[in-house]
Amino acid sequence: MEELIEDVKDQIKFLEFDLGGPSDNQSREGIISLVLCPISGKSMADPVMAADGYTYERSAIEGYLKKTKSDGDLFSPVTGKLMTHRRLAPNKVVQAVASQYA
């Protein structure tokens, strides 16, 4: 879990770092896209990380999980790969970014 949090932090640093490449507006758009739920496409108020390493709005991923059988295989809504569990962990990093940029 800590490794995934560090990955998110690195992504944020990368998006905020400017080597004369993207404009401030483009950097802002990149950061905003980081806080959009891949299921709903909306800004996340209660972001949680799932077993696939992706962050989702809690209500969106919980809805997805309810649609799948509790005793069957669970596949990532983003990658389609098998997820090893159904636990969700709050993503405080994305929540902090979302509160600043969304």
A tleap script that builds the chain and sets N, CA, C and O, in Angstrom:
source leaprc.protein.ff14SB
mol = sequence {
  NMET GLU GLU LEU ILE GLU ASP VAL LYS ASP
  GLN ILE LYS PHE LEU GLU PHE ASP LEU GLY
  GLY PRO SER ASP ASN GLN SER ARG GLU GLY
  ILE ILE SER LEU VAL LEU CYS PRO ILE SER
  GLY LYS SER MET ALA ASP PRO VAL MET ALA
  ALA ASP GLY TYR THR TYR GLU ARG SER ALA
  ILE GLU GLY TYR LEU LYS LYS THR LYS SER
  ASP GLY ASP LEU PHE SER PRO VAL THR GLY
  LYS LEU MET THR HIE ARG ARG LEU ALA PRO
  ASN LYS VAL VAL GLN ALA VAL ALA SER GLN
  TYR CALA
}
set mol.1.N position { 0.827 -1.189 0.000 }
set mol.1.CA position { 0.000 0.000 0.000 }
set mol.1.C position { 0.872 1.254 0.000 }
set mol.1.O position { 0.598 2.202 -0.736 }
set mol.2.N position { 1.933 1.261 0.832 }
set mol.2.CA position { 2.809 2.429 0.893 }
set mol.2.C position { 3.477 2.666 -0.454 }
set mol.2.O position { 3.697 3.811 -0.851 }
set mol.3.N position { 3.798 1.590 -1.151 }
set mol.3.CA position { 4.420 1.719 -2.468 }
set mol.3.C position { 3.466 2.407 -3.445 }
set mol.3.O position { 3.893 3.235 -4.250 }
set mol.4.N position { 2.190 2.072 -3.378 }
set mol.4.CA position { 1.209 2.706 -4.249 }
set mol.4.C position { 1.057 4.179 -3.920 }
set mol.4.O position { 0.920 5.003 -4.825 }
set mol.5.N position { 1.078 4.525 -2.642 }
set mol.5.CA position { 0.992 5.926 -2.241 }
set mol.5.C position { 2.201 6.687 -2.760 }
set mol.5.O position { 2.064 7.813 -3.239 }
set mol.6.N position { 3.377 6.089 -2.671 }
set mol.6.CA position { 4.583 6.738 -3.193 }
set mol.6.C position { 4.492 6.922 -4.701 }
set mol.6.O position { 4.945 7.939 -5.225 }
set mol.7.N position { 3.910 5.947 -5.410 }
set mol.7.CA position { 3.717 6.078 -6.855 }
set mol.7.C position { 2.833 7.268 -7.186 }
set mol.7.O position { 3.120 8.017 -8.121 }
set mol.8.N position { 1.759 7.447 -6.426 }
set mol.8.CA position { 0.865 8.585 -6.652 }
set mol.8.C position { 1.605 9.889 -6.382 }
set mol.8.O position { 1.479 10.847 -7.145 }
set mol.9.N position { 2.372 9.929 -5.306 }
set mol.9.CA position { 3.144 11.134 -4.996 }
set mol.9.C position { 4.119 11.445 -6.127 }
set mol.9.O position { 4.277 12.603 -6.512 }
set mol.10.N position { 4.772 10.418 -6.657 }
set mol.10.CA position { 5.696 10.620 -7.768 }
set mol.10.C position { 4.973 11.141 -8.999 }
set mol.10.O position { 5.500 11.999 -9.707 }
set mol.11.N position { 3.781 10.638 -9.262 }
set mol.11.CA position { 3.001 11.124 -10.397 }
set mol.11.C position { 2.666 12.591 -10.224 }
set mol.11.O position { 2.743 13.363 -11.180 }
set mol.12.N position { 2.297 12.981 -9.022 }
set mol.12.CA position { 1.967 14.380 -8.761 }
set mol.12.C position { 3.193 15.249 -8.950 }
set mol.12.O position { 3.107 16.308 -9.573 }
set mol.13.N position { 4.350 14.820 -8.417 }
set mol.13.CA position { 5.578 15.585 -8.588 }
set mol.13.C position { 5.910 15.732 -10.066 }
set mol.13.O position { 6.304 16.810 -10.511 }
set mol.14.N position { 5.751 14.649 -10.833 }
set mol.14.CA position { 6.024 14.690 -12.260 }
set mol.14.C position { 5.117 15.693 -12.958 }
set mol.14.O position { 5.568 16.461 -13.808 }
set mol.15.N position { 3.846 15.685 -12.601 }
set mol.15.CA position { 2.901 16.600 -13.228 }
set mol.15.C position { 3.179 18.050 -12.849 }
set mol.15.O position { 2.931 18.951 -13.649 }
set mol.16.N position { 3.684 18.286 -11.657 }
set mol.16.CA position { 3.952 19.643 -11.211 }
set mol.16.C position { 5.315 20.144 -11.668 }
set mol.16.O position { 5.547 21.353 -11.677 }
set mol.17.N position { 6.221 19.249 -12.048 }
set mol.17.CA position { 7.567 19.627 -12.441 }
set mol.17.C position { 7.552 20.170 -13.860 }
set mol.17.O position { 6.959 19.573 -14.759 }
set mol.18.N position { 8.208 21.302 -14.053 }
set mol.18.CA position { 8.170 21.935 -15.366 }
set mol.18.C position { 9.583 22.079 -15.913 }
set mol.18.O position { 10.409 22.781 -15.329 }
set mol.19.N position { 9.861 21.423 -17.022 }
set mol.19.CA position { 11.146 21.545 -17.702 }
set mol.19.C position { 11.006 22.384 -18.964 }
set mol.19.O position { 11.697 22.139 -19.954 }
set mol.20.N position { 10.127 23.360 -18.936 }
set mol.20.CA position { 9.888 24.159 -20.123 }
set mol.20.C position { 8.958 23.442 -21.085 }
set mol.20.O position { 8.788 23.865 -22.228 }
set mol.21.N position { 8.366 22.368 -20.625 }
set mol.21.CA position { 7.461 21.583 -21.454 }
set mol.21.C position { 6.066 22.157 -21.425 }
set mol.21.O position { 5.827 23.225 -21.988 }
set mol.22.N position { 5.141 21.473 -20.783 }
set mol.22.CA position { 3.755 21.924 -20.799 }
set mol.22.C position { 3.567 23.254 -20.080 }
set mol.22.O position { 4.285 23.581 -19.135 }
set mol.23.N position { 2.596 23.997 -20.547 }
set mol.23.CA position { 2.262 25.263 -19.896 }
set mol.23.C position { 1.619 24.982 -18.551 }
set mol.23.O position { 1.268 23.842 -18.246 }
set mol.24.N position { 1.468 26.028 -17.747 }
set mol.24.CA position { 0.808 25.869 -16.453 }
set mol.24.C position { -0.597 25.304 -16.631 }
set mol.24.O position { -1.053 24.491 -15.827 }
set mol.25.N position { -1.273 25.736 -17.681 }
set mol.25.CA position { -2.626 25.252 -17.938 }
set mol.25.C position { -2.616 23.754 -18.251 }
set mol.25.O position { -3.478 23.010 -17.785 }
set mol.26.N position { -1.628 23.318 -19.049 }
set mol.26.CA position { -1.532 21.894 -19.372 }
set mol.26.C position { -1.189 21.079 -18.132 }
set mol.26.O position { -1.712 19.979 -17.950 }
set mol.27.N position { -0.312 21.610 -17.275 }
set mol.27.CA position { 0.028 20.906 -16.033 }
set mol.27.C position { -1.201 20.779 -15.151 }
set mol.27.O position { -1.445 19.727 -14.560 }
set mol.28.N position { -1.974 21.856 -15.066 }
set mol.28.CA position { -3.196 21.840 -14.258 }
set mol.28.C position { -4.168 20.799 -14.796 }
set mol.28.O position { -4.797 20.080 -14.020 }
set mol.29.N position { -4.296 20.713 -16.117 }
set mol.29.CA position { -5.192 19.723 -16.723 }
set mol.29.C position { -4.728 18.306 -16.390 }
set mol.29.O position { -5.551 17.423 -16.148 }
set mol.30.N position { -3.405 18.085 -16.378 }
set mol.30.CA position { -2.870 16.770 -16.027 }
set mol.30.C position { -3.183 16.396 -14.597 }
set mol.30.O position { -3.529 15.250 -14.309 }
set mol.31.N position { -3.063 17.360 -13.700 }
set mol.31.CA position { -3.363 17.113 -12.290 }
set mol.31.C position { -4.853 16.862 -12.108 }
set mol.31.O position { -5.249 15.961 -11.369 }
set mol.32.N position { -5.677 17.655 -12.778 }
set mol.32.CA position { -7.129 17.463 -12.666 }
set mol.32.C position { -7.518 16.077 -13.166 }
set mol.32.O position { -8.380 15.429 -12.571 }
set mol.33.N position { -6.897 15.610 -14.250 }
set mol.33.CA position { -7.237 14.275 -14.751 }
set mol.33.C position { -6.860 13.194 -13.744 }
set mol.33.O position { -7.468 12.123 -13.740 }
set mol.34.N position { -5.874 13.452 -12.893 }
set mol.34.CA position { -5.476 12.501 -11.857 }
set mol.34.C position { -6.555 12.330 -10.805 }
set mol.34.O position { -6.649 11.270 -10.185 }
set mol.35.N position { -7.374 13.355 -10.591 }
set mol.35.CA position { -8.392 13.294 -9.541 }
set mol.35.C position { -9.780 12.955 -10.081 }
set mol.35.O position { -10.769 13.060 -9.356 }
set mol.36.N position { -9.859 12.553 -11.336 }
set mol.36.CA position { -11.142 12.132 -11.910 }
set mol.36.C position { -11.287 10.627 -11.775 }
set mol.36.O position { -10.363 9.874 -12.085 }
set mol.37.N position { -12.436 10.197 -11.317 }
set mol.37.CA position { -12.702 8.768 -11.162 }
set mol.37.C position { -12.773 8.105 -12.528 }
set mol.37.O position { -13.483 8.592 -13.408 }
set mol.38.N position { -12.048 6.997 -12.727 }
set mol.38.CA position { -12.093 6.310 -14.015 }
set mol.38.C position { -13.442 5.647 -14.319 }
set mol.38.O position { -13.703 5.277 -15.464 }
set mol.39.N position { -14.289 5.498 -13.316 }
set mol.39.CA position { -15.611 4.917 -13.545 }
set mol.39.C position { -16.619 6.013 -13.865 }
set mol.39.O position { -17.327 5.931 -14.869 }
set mol.40.N position { -16.691 7.030 -13.026 }
set mol.40.CA position { -17.710 8.076 -13.188 }
set mol.40.C position { -17.249 9.247 -14.045 }
set mol.40.O position { -18.069 9.956 -14.628 }
set mol.41.N position { -15.932 9.448 -14.122 }
set mol.41.CA position { -15.398 10.590 -14.857 }
set mol.41.C position { -15.531 11.903 -14.101 }
set mol.41.O position { -15.279 12.973 -14.655 }
set mol.42.N position { -15.928 11.822 -12.836 }
set mol.42.CA position { -16.132 13.024 -12.017 }
set mol.42.C position { -15.008 13.158 -10.996 }
set mol.42.O position { -14.336 12.185 -10.656 }
set mol.43.N position { -14.821 14.381 -10.516 }
set mol.43.CA position { -13.840 14.639 -9.478 }
set mol.43.C position { -14.185 13.839 -8.224 }
set mol.43.O position { -15.355 13.699 -7.868 }
set mol.44.N position { -13.151 13.317 -7.559 }
set mol.44.CA position { -13.370 12.441 -6.417 }
set mol.44.C position { -13.367 13.220 -5.106 }
set mol.44.O position { -12.409 13.925 -4.790 }
set mol.45.N position { -14.451 13.082 -4.353 }
set mol.45.CA position { -14.553 13.691 -3.026 }
set mol.45.C position { -14.093 12.706 -1.956 }
set mol.45.O position { -13.570 13.111 -0.918 }
set mol.46.N position { -14.288 11.408 -2.211 }
set mol.46.CA position { -13.919 10.357 -1.263 }
set mol.46.C position { -13.142 9.281 -2.020 }
set mol.46.O position { -13.650 8.181 -2.235 }
set mol.47.N position { -11.886 9.605 -2.433 }
set mol.47.CA position { -11.117 8.660 -3.241 }
set mol.47.C position { -10.596 7.483 -2.427 }
set mol.47.O position { -10.105 7.649 -1.311 }
set mol.48.N position { -10.714 6.299 -3.005 }
set mol.48.CA position { -10.196 5.085 -2.381 }
set mol.48.C position { -9.392 4.296 -3.410 }
set mol.48.O position { -9.683 4.325 -4.605 }
set mol.49.N position { -8.375 3.592 -2.919 }
set mol.49.CA position { -7.550 2.771 -3.786 }
set mol.49.C position { -8.024 1.333 -3.699 }
set mol.49.O position { -8.264 0.810 -2.610 }
set mol.50.N position { -8.155 0.702 -4.849 }
set mol.50.CA position { -8.585 -0.697 -4.917 }
set mol.50.C position { -7.365 -1.594 -5.141 }
set mol.50.O position { -6.242 -1.107 -5.273 }
set mol.51.N position { -7.596 -2.882 -5.180 }
set mol.51.CA position { -6.524 -3.872 -5.309 }
set mol.51.C position { -5.755 -3.743 -6.616 }
set mol.51.O position { -4.630 -4.234 -6.715 }
set mol.52.N position { -6.335 -3.093 -7.621 }
set mol.52.CA position { -5.639 -2.933 -8.896 }
set mol.52.C position { -4.674 -1.756 -8.885 }
set mol.52.O position { -3.973 -1.514 -9.868 }
set mol.53.N position { -4.634 -1.010 -7.755 }
set mol.53.CA position { -3.738 0.129 -7.655 }
set mol.53.C position { -4.325 1.423 -8.175 }
set mol.53.O position { -3.692 2.475 -8.079 }
set mol.54.N position { -5.514 1.364 -8.720 }
set mol.54.CA position { -6.186 2.566 -9.225 }
set mol.54.C position { -7.048 3.170 -8.135 }
set mol.54.O position { -7.504 2.482 -7.221 }
set mol.55.N position { -7.260 4.470 -8.252 }
set mol.55.CA position { -8.079 5.185 -7.290 }
set mol.55.C position { -9.420 5.507 -7.913 }
set mol.55.O position { -9.500 5.916 -9.072 }
set mol.56.N position { -10.473 5.319 -7.131 }
set mol.56.CA position { -11.845 5.515 -7.582 }
set mol.56.C position { -12.609 6.334 -6.552 }
set mol.56.O position { -12.228 6.390 -5.383 }
set mol.57.N position { -13.683 6.963 -6.991 }
set mol.57.CA position { -14.625 7.554 -6.042 }
set mol.57.C position { -15.276 6.382 -5.306 }
set mol.57.O position { -15.715 5.416 -5.931 }
set mol.58.N position { -15.334 6.471 -3.990 }
set mol.58.CA position { -15.837 5.352 -3.184 }
set mol.58.C position { -17.194 4.836 -3.678 }
set mol.58.O position { -17.370 3.630 -3.848 }
set mol.59.N position { -18.146 5.733 -3.908 }
set mol.59.CA position { -19.485 5.287 -4.309 }
set mol.59.C position { -19.461 4.576 -5.666 }
set mol.59.O position { -20.236 3.647 -5.894 }
set mol.60.N position { -18.582 5.007 -6.557 }
set mol.60.CA position { -18.506 4.379 -7.889 }
set mol.60.C position { -17.934 2.964 -7.805 }
set mol.60.O position { -18.492 2.037 -8.391 }
set mol.61.N position { -16.832 2.793 -7.087 }
set mol.61.CA position { -16.234 1.457 -7.005 }
set mol.61.C position { -17.079 0.531 -6.136 }
set mol.61.O position { -17.144 -0.670 -6.401 }
set mol.62.N position { -17.729 1.071 -5.100 }
set mol.62.CA position { -18.617 0.220 -4.306 }
set mol.62.C position { -19.789 -0.265 -5.151 }
set mol.62.O position { -20.213 -1.413 -5.015 }
set mol.63.N position { -20.315 0.585 -6.014 }
set mol.63.CA position { -21.375 0.174 -6.930 }
set mol.63.C position { -20.900 -0.912 -7.871 }
set mol.63.O position { -21.618 -1.875 -8.138 }
set mol.64.N position { -19.675 -0.752 -8.376 }
set mol.64.CA position { -19.087 -1.766 -9.252 }
set mol.64.C position { -18.918 -3.086 -8.502 }
set mol.64.O position { -19.234 -4.150 -9.034 }
set mol.65.N position { -18.425 -3.018 -7.278 }
set mol.65.CA position { -18.212 -4.241 -6.493 }
set mol.65.C position { -19.522 -4.953 -6.188 }
set mol.65.O position { -19.573 -6.183 -6.171 }
set mol.66.N position { -20.578 -4.189 -5.949 }
set mol.66.CA position { -21.887 -4.798 -5.658 }
set mol.66.C position { -22.441 -5.549 -6.861 }
set mol.66.O position { -23.192 -6.512 -6.703 }
set mol.67.N position { -22.074 -5.111 -8.061 }
set mol.67.CA position { -22.564 -5.763 -9.278 }
set mol.67.C position { -21.871 -7.091 -9.552 }
set mol.67.O position { -22.348 -7.888 -10.359 }
set mol.68.N position { -20.745 -7.330 -8.880 }
set mol.68.CA position { -20.005 -8.574 -9.092 }
set mol.68.C position { -20.330 -9.551 -7.974 }
set mol.68.O position { -20.645 -9.142 -6.856 }
set mol.69.N position { -20.255 -10.816 -8.270 }
set mol.69.CA position { -20.541 -11.838 -7.267 }
set mol.69.C position { -19.476 -11.801 -6.182 }
set mol.69.O position { -18.284 -11.694 -6.471 }
set mol.70.N position { -19.914 -11.890 -4.935 }
set mol.70.CA position { -18.966 -11.805 -3.823 }
set mol.70.C position { -18.046 -13.023 -3.764 }
set mol.70.O position { -16.963 -12.943 -3.184 }
set mol.71.N position { -18.453 -14.139 -4.349 }
set mol.71.CA position { -17.622 -15.335 -4.311 }
set mol.71.C position { -16.960 -15.623 -5.659 }
set mol.71.O position { -16.281 -16.639 -5.808 }
set mol.72.N position { -17.149 -14.744 -6.633 }
set mol.72.CA position { -16.563 -14.954 -7.949 }
set mol.72.C position { -15.315 -14.117 -8.155 }
set mol.72.O position { -14.912 -13.345 -7.285 }
set mol.73.N position { -14.715 -14.285 -9.318 }
set mol.73.CA position { -13.535 -13.506 -9.654 }
set mol.73.C position { -13.912 -12.038 -9.818 }
set mol.73.O position { -15.010 -11.708 -10.267 }
set mol.74.N position { -13.001 -11.187 -9.453 }
set mol.74.CA position { -13.208 -9.752 -9.529 }
set mol.74.C position { -12.157 -9.171 -10.462 }
set mol.74.O position { -10.960 -9.390 -10.275 }
set mol.75.N position { -12.605 -8.434 -11.463 }
set mol.75.CA position { -11.694 -7.865 -12.449 }
set mol.75.C position { -11.703 -6.348 -12.365 }
set mol.75.O position { -12.733 -5.725 -12.110 }
set mol.76.N position { -10.538 -5.776 -12.586 }
set mol.76.CA position { -10.381 -4.326 -12.529 }
set mol.76.C position { -11.249 -3.653 -13.585 }
set mol.76.O position { -11.271 -4.086 -14.737 }
set mol.77.N position { -11.962 -2.599 -13.203 }
set mol.77.CA position { -12.745 -1.873 -14.204 }
set mol.77.C position { -11.855 -1.078 -15.165 }
set mol.77.O position { -12.322 -0.643 -16.218 }
set mol.78.N position { -10.590 -0.884 -14.819 }
set mol.78.CA position { -9.675 -0.135 -15.680 }
set mol.78.C position { -8.870 -1.061 -16.582 }
set mol.78.O position { -8.810 -0.860 -17.795 }
set mol.79.N position { -8.249 -2.079 -15.984 }
set mol.79.CA position { -7.337 -2.937 -16.752 }
set mol.79.C position { -7.967 -4.242 -17.219 }
set mol.79.O position { -7.494 -4.860 -18.173 }
set mol.80.N position { -9.034 -4.657 -16.544 }
set mol.80.CA position { -9.636 -5.948 -16.862 }
set mol.80.C position { -8.890 -7.122 -16.235 }
set mol.80.O position { -9.271 -8.276 -16.429 }
set mol.81.N position { -7.831 -6.833 -15.487 }
set mol.81.CA position { -7.049 -7.896 -14.854 }
set mol.81.C position { -7.678 -8.297 -13.526 }
set mol.81.O position { -8.416 -7.531 -12.908 }
set mol.82.N position { -7.365 -9.518 -13.107 }
set mol.82.CA position { -7.891 -10.068 -11.863 }
set mol.82.C position { -7.414 -9.245 -10.671 }
set mol.82.O position { -6.230 -8.927 -10.553 }
set mol.83.N position { -8.354 -8.906 -9.791 }
set mol.83.CA position { -8.027 -8.213 -8.546 }
set mol.83.C position { -8.023 -9.248 -7.433 }
set mol.83.O position { -8.872 -10.140 -7.408 }
set mol.84.N position { -7.078 -9.136 -6.518 }
set mol.84.CA position { -6.879 -10.174 -5.502 }
set mol.84.C position { -7.778 -10.041 -4.286 }
set mol.84.O position { -7.912 -10.992 -3.515 }
set mol.85.N position { -8.397 -8.880 -4.097 }
set mol.85.CA position { -9.294 -8.695 -2.953 }
set mol.85.C position { -10.245 -7.538 -3.234 }
set mol.85.O position { -10.123 -6.848 -4.245 }
set mol.86.N position { -11.202 -7.337 -2.316 }
set mol.86.CA position { -12.215 -6.296 -2.466 }
set mol.86.C position { -12.032 -5.126 -1.504 }
set mol.86.O position { -12.855 -4.211 -1.474 }
set mol.87.N position { -10.977 -5.153 -0.732 }
set mol.87.CA position { -10.757 -4.076 0.253 }
set mol.87.C position { -10.448 -2.750 -0.447 }
set mol.87.O position { -9.814 -2.712 -1.501 }
set mol.88.N position { -10.913 -1.676 0.170 }
set mol.88.CA position { -10.660 -0.330 -0.339 }
set mol.88.C position { -9.924 0.457 0.733 }
set mol.88.O position { -10.233 0.346 1.920 }
set mol.89.N position { -8.956 1.248 0.312 }
set mol.89.CA position { -8.184 2.060 1.257 }
set mol.89.C position { -8.304 3.526 0.863 }
set mol.89.O position { -8.170 3.860 -0.314 }
set mol.90.N position { -8.555 4.402 1.824 }
set mol.90.CA position { -8.636 5.827 1.504 }
set mol.90.C position { -7.338 6.306 0.852 }
set mol.90.O position { -6.247 5.896 1.248 }
set mol.91.N position { -7.467 7.167 -0.140 }
set mol.91.CA position { -6.295 7.740 -0.804 }
set mol.91.C position { -6.237 9.217 -0.431 }
set mol.91.O position { -6.818 10.066 -1.107 }
set mol.92.N position { -5.532 9.505 0.647 }
set mol.92.CA position { -5.448 10.865 1.180 }
set mol.92.C position { -4.679 11.802 0.254 }
set mol.92.O position { -4.955 13.001 0.216 }
set mol.93.N position { -3.723 11.265 -0.489 }
set mol.93.CA position { -2.946 12.096 -1.412 }
set mol.93.C position { -3.859 12.645 -2.508 }
set mol.93.O position { -3.865 13.846 -2.777 }
set mol.94.N position { -4.617 11.771 -3.125 }
set mol.94.CA position { -5.536 12.212 -4.183 }
set mol.94.C position { -6.612 13.124 -3.603 }
set mol.94.O position { -7.030 14.080 -4.257 }
set mol.95.N position { -7.059 12.842 -2.400 }
set mol.95.CA position { -8.064 13.691 -1.774 }
set mol.95.C position { -7.521 15.116 -1.564 }
set mol.95.O position { -8.233 16.094 -1.791 }
set mol.96.N position { -6.271 15.220 -1.135 }
set mol.96.CA position { -5.664 16.538 -0.937 }
set mol.96.C position { -5.507 17.281 -2.262 }
set mol.96.O position { -5.771 18.480 -2.342 }
set mol.97.N position { -5.080 16.567 -3.291 }
set mol.97.CA position { -4.927 17.190 -4.611 }
set mol.97.C position { -6.280 17.615 -5.143 }
set mol.97.O position { -6.422 18.711 -5.684 }
set mol.98.N position { -7.275 16.753 -4.992 }
set mol.98.CA position { -8.621 17.063 -5.488 }
set mol.98.C position { -9.174 18.318 -4.813 }
set mol.98.O position { -9.842 19.131 -5.451 }
set mol.99.N position { -8.895 18.465 -3.542 }
set mol.99.CA position { -9.426 19.633 -2.834 }
set mol.99.C position { -8.760 20.927 -3.306 }
set mol.99.O position { -9.349 22.002 -3.189 }
set mol.100.N position { -7.545 20.833 -3.835 }
set mol.100.CA position { -6.845 22.014 -4.335 }
set mol.100.C position { -7.188 22.363 -5.767 }
set mol.100.O position { -7.253 23.543 -6.111 }
set mol.101.N position { -7.409 21.370 -6.609 }
set mol.101.CA position { -7.527 21.598 -8.041 }
set mol.101.C position { -8.919 21.432 -8.608 }
set mol.101.O position { -9.198 21.917 -9.704 }
set mol.102.N position { -9.793 20.764 -7.892 }
set mol.102.CA position { -11.120 20.497 -8.467 }
set mol.102.C position { -12.125 21.556 -8.072 }
set mol.102.O position { -13.287 21.483 -8.470 }
savepdb mol mol.pdb
quit
